[in-house]
């Protein structure tokens, strides 16, 4: 399990609400791996950076450190600590600099927020997140803003059924649905295969599922 957990997590920050959510996700990923480090980067675009004295970068360093420490204090109230948290203020094009830092640190994953728009193409097209996905040297997790969750709620995309969650936990994953939803998403839609603990074969890892969607049946 430890081999698939990230050892270095890089998160891009622009102080927006979506980047705050990205930092929360990045913290959770880093905290899940005992030896993981969390690297927080804010990129000052070249045209906005101060000239010779570098005062703009100094100000950004102070701001980023304050931002990171405030999040850490909140996170420590509910989550495990991360091994180390490092802040970086770089100058340049945001997507390129974030990808460069991830490459130099041999990061396992990059986390970045994106701004809410309507439709996936509008959400990513031309954004830092879209460019980062194209050039990143590792996996990139794009965290949608809160508005996307609200839009999902407006479309009646419902959260998990609490009883289904309990059924999966109590059965250790052998049952996906509670008794009420099993009528729609039960064994007639799922091909069950022998327990991997008993057979240790590739076939025992495969569970295929199809259905009409539990939300439409609730």
CSV table of C-alpha atoms in Angstrom, one decimal:
chain,number,residue,atom,x,y,z
A,1,UNK,CA,0.0,0.0,0.0
A,2,UNK,CA,2.8,2.4,0.9
A,3,UNK,CA,4.2,2.1,-2.7
A,4,UNK,CA,1.1,3.8,-4.2
A,5,UNK,CA,0.8,6.6,-1.7
A,6,UNK,CA,2.4,9.9,-2.8
A,7,UNK,CA,5.8,10.7,-1.3
A,8,UNK,CA,5.8,14.3,-2.5
A,9,UNK,CA,2.6,16.3,-3.2
A,10,UNK,CA,2.8,19.6,-5.0
A,11,UNK,CA,-0.1,22.0,-4.9
A,12,UNK,CA,-0.5,25.2,-6.8
A,13,UNK,CA,-2.1,28.1,-5.0
A,14,UNK,CA,-3.6,31.4,-6.2
A,15,UNK,CA,-5.5,32.3,-3.1
A,16,UNK,CA,-8.9,31.6,-4.7
A,17,UNK,CA,-11.6,29.5,-3.1
A,18,UNK,CA,-10.8,26.7,-5.5
A,19,UNK,CA,-7.1,26.7,-4.5
A,20,UNK,CA,-8.1,26.5,-0.9
A,21,UNK,CA,-10.0,23.3,-1.7
A,22,UNK,CA,-7.0,22.1,-3.6
A,23,UNK,CA,-4.8,22.6,-0.6
A,24,UNK,CA,-7.3,20.7,1.6
A,25,UNK,CA,-7.1,17.8,-0.8
A,26,UNK,CA,-3.3,17.9,-1.1
A,27,UNK,CA,-3.0,18.0,2.7
A,28,UNK,CA,-5.2,14.8,3.0
A,29,UNK,CA,-3.1,13.1,0.4
A,30,UNK,CA,0.2,14.0,2.1
A,31,UNK,CA,-1.2,13.1,5.6
A,32,UNK,CA,-2.2,9.6,4.3
A,33,UNK,CA,1.4,8.7,3.5
A,34,UNK,CA,3.6,8.7,6.7
A,35,UNK,CA,6.7,10.1,4.9
A,36,UNK,CA,5.1,12.4,2.4
A,37,UNK,CA,6.0,16.1,2.1
A,38,UNK,CA,3.6,18.8,1.0
A,39,UNK,CA,5.0,21.5,-1.3
A,40,UNK,CA,2.9,24.6,-1.8
A,41,UNK,CA,3.7,26.9,-4.7
A,42,UNK,CA,2.5,30.3,-5.7
A,43,UNK,CA,3.7,31.7,-9.1
A,44,UNK,CA,4.0,35.4,-9.6
A,45,UNK,CA,3.6,36.0,-13.3
A,46,UNK,CA,6.6,37.9,-14.8
A,47,UNK,CA,4.6,41.0,-15.8
A,48,UNK,CA,3.4,41.4,-12.1
A,49,UNK,CA,6.7,40.8,-10.4
A,50,UNK,CA,8.7,43.7,-8.9
A,51,UNK,CA,11.9,44.6,-10.6
A,52,UNK,CA,15.4,44.7,-9.1
A,53,UNK,CA,14.7,44.8,-5.4
A,54,UNK,CA,12.4,41.7,-5.5
A,55,UNK,CA,10.1,43.3,-2.9
A,56,UNK,CA,7.0,41.8,-4.6
A,57,UNK,CA,8.4,38.3,-4.2
A,58,UNK,CA,9.2,39.0,-0.5
A,59,UNK,CA,5.7,40.1,0.1
A,60,UNK,CA,4.3,37.0,-1.7
A,61,UNK,CA,6.5,34.8,0.5
A,62,UNK,CA,5.1,36.3,3.6
A,63,UNK,CA,1.6,36.0,2.3
A,64,UNK,CA,2.0,32.4,1.2
A,65,UNK,CA,3.6,31.4,4.5
A,66,UNK,CA,0.7,33.0,6.4
A,67,UNK,CA,-1.8,31.2,4.1
A,68,UNK,CA,-0.1,27.8,4.6
A,69,UNK,CA,0.2,28.2,8.3
A,70,UNK,CA,-3.4,29.2,8.7
A,71,UNK,CA,-4.5,26.1,6.8
A,72,UNK,CA,-2.2,23.9,8.8
A,73,UNK,CA,-3.7,25.1,12.1
A,74,UNK,CA,-7.2,24.3,10.8
A,75,UNK,CA,-6.2,20.9,9.3
A,76,UNK,CA,-4.4,19.8,12.5
A,77,UNK,CA,-7.7,20.1,14.4
A,78,UNK,CA,-9.2,17.3,12.2
A,79,UNK,CA,-6.5,15.6,10.3
A,80,UNK,CA,-3.1,13.9,10.9
A,81,UNK,CA,-0.1,16.1,10.4
A,82,UNK,CA,2.1,16.0,7.3
A,83,UNK,CA,5.8,15.2,7.6
A,84,UNK,CA,6.9,18.5,6.2
A,85,UNK,CA,5.3,21.5,4.6
A,86,UNK,CA,7.4,23.7,2.3
A,87,UNK,CA,6.3,26.9,0.5
A,88,UNK,CA,7.7,28.2,-2.8
A,89,UNK,CA,7.2,31.5,-4.6
A,90,UNK,CA,8.4,31.4,-8.2
A,91,UNK,CA,8.2,33.8,-11.1
A,92,UNK,CA,7.0,32.9,-14.6
A,93,UNK,CA,4.1,31.1,-16.3
A,94,UNK,CA,2.1,29.3,-13.6
A,95,UNK,CA,1.5,26.0,-15.3
A,96,UNK,CA,5.2,25.7,-16.4
A,97,UNK,CA,6.6,26.6,-13.0
A,98,UNK,CA,4.3,24.2,-11.1
A,99,UNK,CA,5.2,21.4,-13.5
A,100,UNK,CA,8.9,22.3,-13.2
A,101,UNK,CA,8.8,22.2,-9.4
A,102,UNK,CA,7.1,18.8,-9.5
A,103,UNK,CA,9.7,17.4,-11.9
A,104,UNK,CA,12.6,18.7,-9.8
A,105,UNK,CA,11.1,17.2,-6.7
A,106,UNK,CA,10.1,13.9,-8.4
A,107,UNK,CA,6.6,14.5,-7.1
A,108,UNK,CA,4.0,11.7,-7.3
A,109,UNK,CA,1.1,14.0,-7.8
A,110,UNK,CA,0.2,17.7,-8.4
A,111,UNK,CA,-3.0,19.1,-7.0
A,112,UNK,CA,-4.5,22.3,-8.5
A,113,UNK,CA,-7.8,24.1,-8.3
A,114,UNK,CA,-9.8,25.5,-11.2
A,115,UNK,CA,-12.5,28.1,-11.5
A,116,UNK,CA,-16.1,27.2,-12.0
A,117,UNK,CA,-17.6,27.6,-15.4
A,118,UNK,CA,-20.3,25.8,-17.3
A,119,UNK,CA,-19.2,22.6,-19.1
A,120,UNK,CA,-16.0,20.7,-19.0
A,121,UNK,CA,-14.5,22.5,-22.0
A,122,UNK,CA,-15.2,25.9,-20.6
A,123,UNK,CA,-13.9,24.7,-17.2
A,124,UNK,CA,-10.5,23.7,-18.5
A,125,UNK,CA,-9.9,25.3,-21.8
A,126,UNK,CA,-7.2,28.0,-21.6
A,127,UNK,CA,-6.8,27.7,-17.9
A,128,UNK,CA,-3.7,26.9,-15.8
A,129,UNK,CA,-5.3,23.6,-15.0
A,130,UNK,CA,-5.7,22.6,-18.6
A,131,UNK,CA,-2.1,23.5,-19.5
A,132,UNK,CA,-0.8,21.8,-16.4
A,133,UNK,CA,-2.5,18.6,-17.3
A,134,UNK,CA,-0.9,18.7,-20.7
A,135,UNK,CA,2.7,19.2,-19.5
A,136,UNK,CA,2.8,17.8,-16.0
A,137,UNK,CA,5.5,15.1,-15.4
A,138,UNK,CA,3.2,13.2,-13.0
A,139,UNK,CA,-0.5,12.6,-12.2
A,140,UNK,CA,-2.5,15.9,-11.8
A,141,UNK,CA,-5.6,16.1,-9.7
A,142,UNK,CA,-7.8,19.0,-10.7
A,143,UNK,CA,-10.1,19.9,-7.8
A,144,UNK,CA,-13.4,21.6,-8.8
A,145,UNK,CA,-14.6,24.7,-7.0
A,146,UNK,CA,-17.6,24.6,-4.6
A,147,UNK,CA,-19.8,26.1,-7.3
A,148,UNK,CA,-19.4,22.8,-9.2
A,149,UNK,CA,-20.7,20.9,-6.3
A,150,UNK,CA,-23.7,23.2,-6.0
A,151,UNK,CA,-24.3,22.8,-9.8
A,152,UNK,CA,-24.3,19.0,-9.2
A,153,UNK,CA,-26.8,19.4,-6.5
A,154,UNK,CA,-29.0,21.5,-8.8
A,155,UNK,CA,-28.9,18.6,-11.3
A,156,UNK,CA,-30.0,16.1,-8.6
A,157,UNK,CA,-26.6,14.4,-8.5
A,158,UNK,CA,-27.0,13.0,-5.0
A,159,UNK,CA,-24.4,12.1,-2.4
A,160,UNK,CA,-23.9,8.5,-1.4
A,161,UNK,CA,-26.7,6.8,0.4
A,162,UNK,CA,-25.6,6.5,4.0
A,163,UNK,CA,-27.1,3.0,4.3
A,164,UNK,CA,-25.1,1.9,1.1
A,165,UNK,CA,-21.9,3.2,2.7
A,166,UNK,CA,-22.6,1.2,5.9
A,167,UNK,CA,-23.4,-1.9,3.8
A,168,UNK,CA,-20.1,-1.6,1.9
A,169,UNK,CA,-18.2,-1.1,5.1
A,170,UNK,CA,-19.8,-3.9,7.1
A,171,UNK,CA,-19.5,-6.4,4.2
A,172,UNK,CA,-15.9,-5.3,3.5
A,173,UNK,CA,-16.9,-4.4,0.0
A,174,UNK,CA,-18.7,-7.6,-0.8
A,175,UNK,CA,-22.0,-5.7,-1.0
A,176,UNK,CA,-22.3,-2.4,-2.8
A,177,UNK,CA,-25.9,-1.4,-2.0
A,178,UNK,CA,-28.2,-1.3,0.9
A,179,UNK,CA,-31.4,-3.4,0.8
A,180,UNK,CA,-33.5,-0.6,-0.6
A,181,UNK,CA,-31.1,0.1,-3.6
A,182,UNK,CA,-30.1,-3.5,-4.2
A,183,UNK,CA,-33.4,-3.9,-6.1
A,184,UNK,CA,-32.0,-1.5,-8.8
A,185,UNK,CA,-28.3,-2.0,-8.4
A,186,UNK,CA,-27.9,-5.4,-7.0
A,187,UNK,CA,-26.7,-8.7,-8.4
A,188,UNK,CA,-28.6,-8.5,-11.6
A,189,UNK,CA,-26.3,-5.6,-12.6
A,190,UNK,CA,-23.1,-6.9,-11.0
A,191,UNK,CA,-20.9,-9.9,-11.9
A,192,UNK,CA,-19.5,-11.2,-8.7
A,193,UNK,CA,-16.4,-13.3,-8.7
A,194,UNK,CA,-14.6,-15.3,-6.1
A,195,UNK,CA,-12.9,-13.5,-3.2
A,196,UNK,CA,-9.3,-12.5,-4.0
A,197,UNK,CA,-8.2,-13.7,-0.5
A,198,UNK,CA,-9.2,-17.2,-1.4
A,199,UNK,CA,-8.0,-17.5,-5.0
A,200,UNK,CA,-5.2,-14.9,-5.5
A,201,UNK,CA,-5.8,-14.9,-9.3
A,202,UNK,CA,-6.2,-12.0,-11.7
A,203,UNK,CA,-9.8,-13.0,-12.4
A,204,UNK,CA,-10.7,-12.6,-8.8
A,205,UNK,CA,-9.8,-8.9,-9.0
A,206,UNK,CA,-12.4,-8.2,-11.6
A,207,UNK,CA,-15.9,-6.9,-10.8
A,208,UNK,CA,-17.9,-5.6,-13.7
A,209,UNK,CA,-20.9,-3.4,-13.0
A,210,UNK,CA,-23.5,-1.7,-15.1
A,211,UNK,CA,-26.9,-0.2,-14.3
A,212,UNK,CA,-29.3,2.7,-14.8
A,213,UNK,CA,-28.0,4.9,-12.0
A,214,UNK,CA,-29.2,4.8,-8.4
A,215,UNK,CA,-30.1,8.4,-8.4
A,216,UNK,CA,-32.9,7.9,-10.9
A,217,UNK,CA,-34.4,5.1,-8.8
A,218,UNK,CA,-34.3,6.8,-5.4
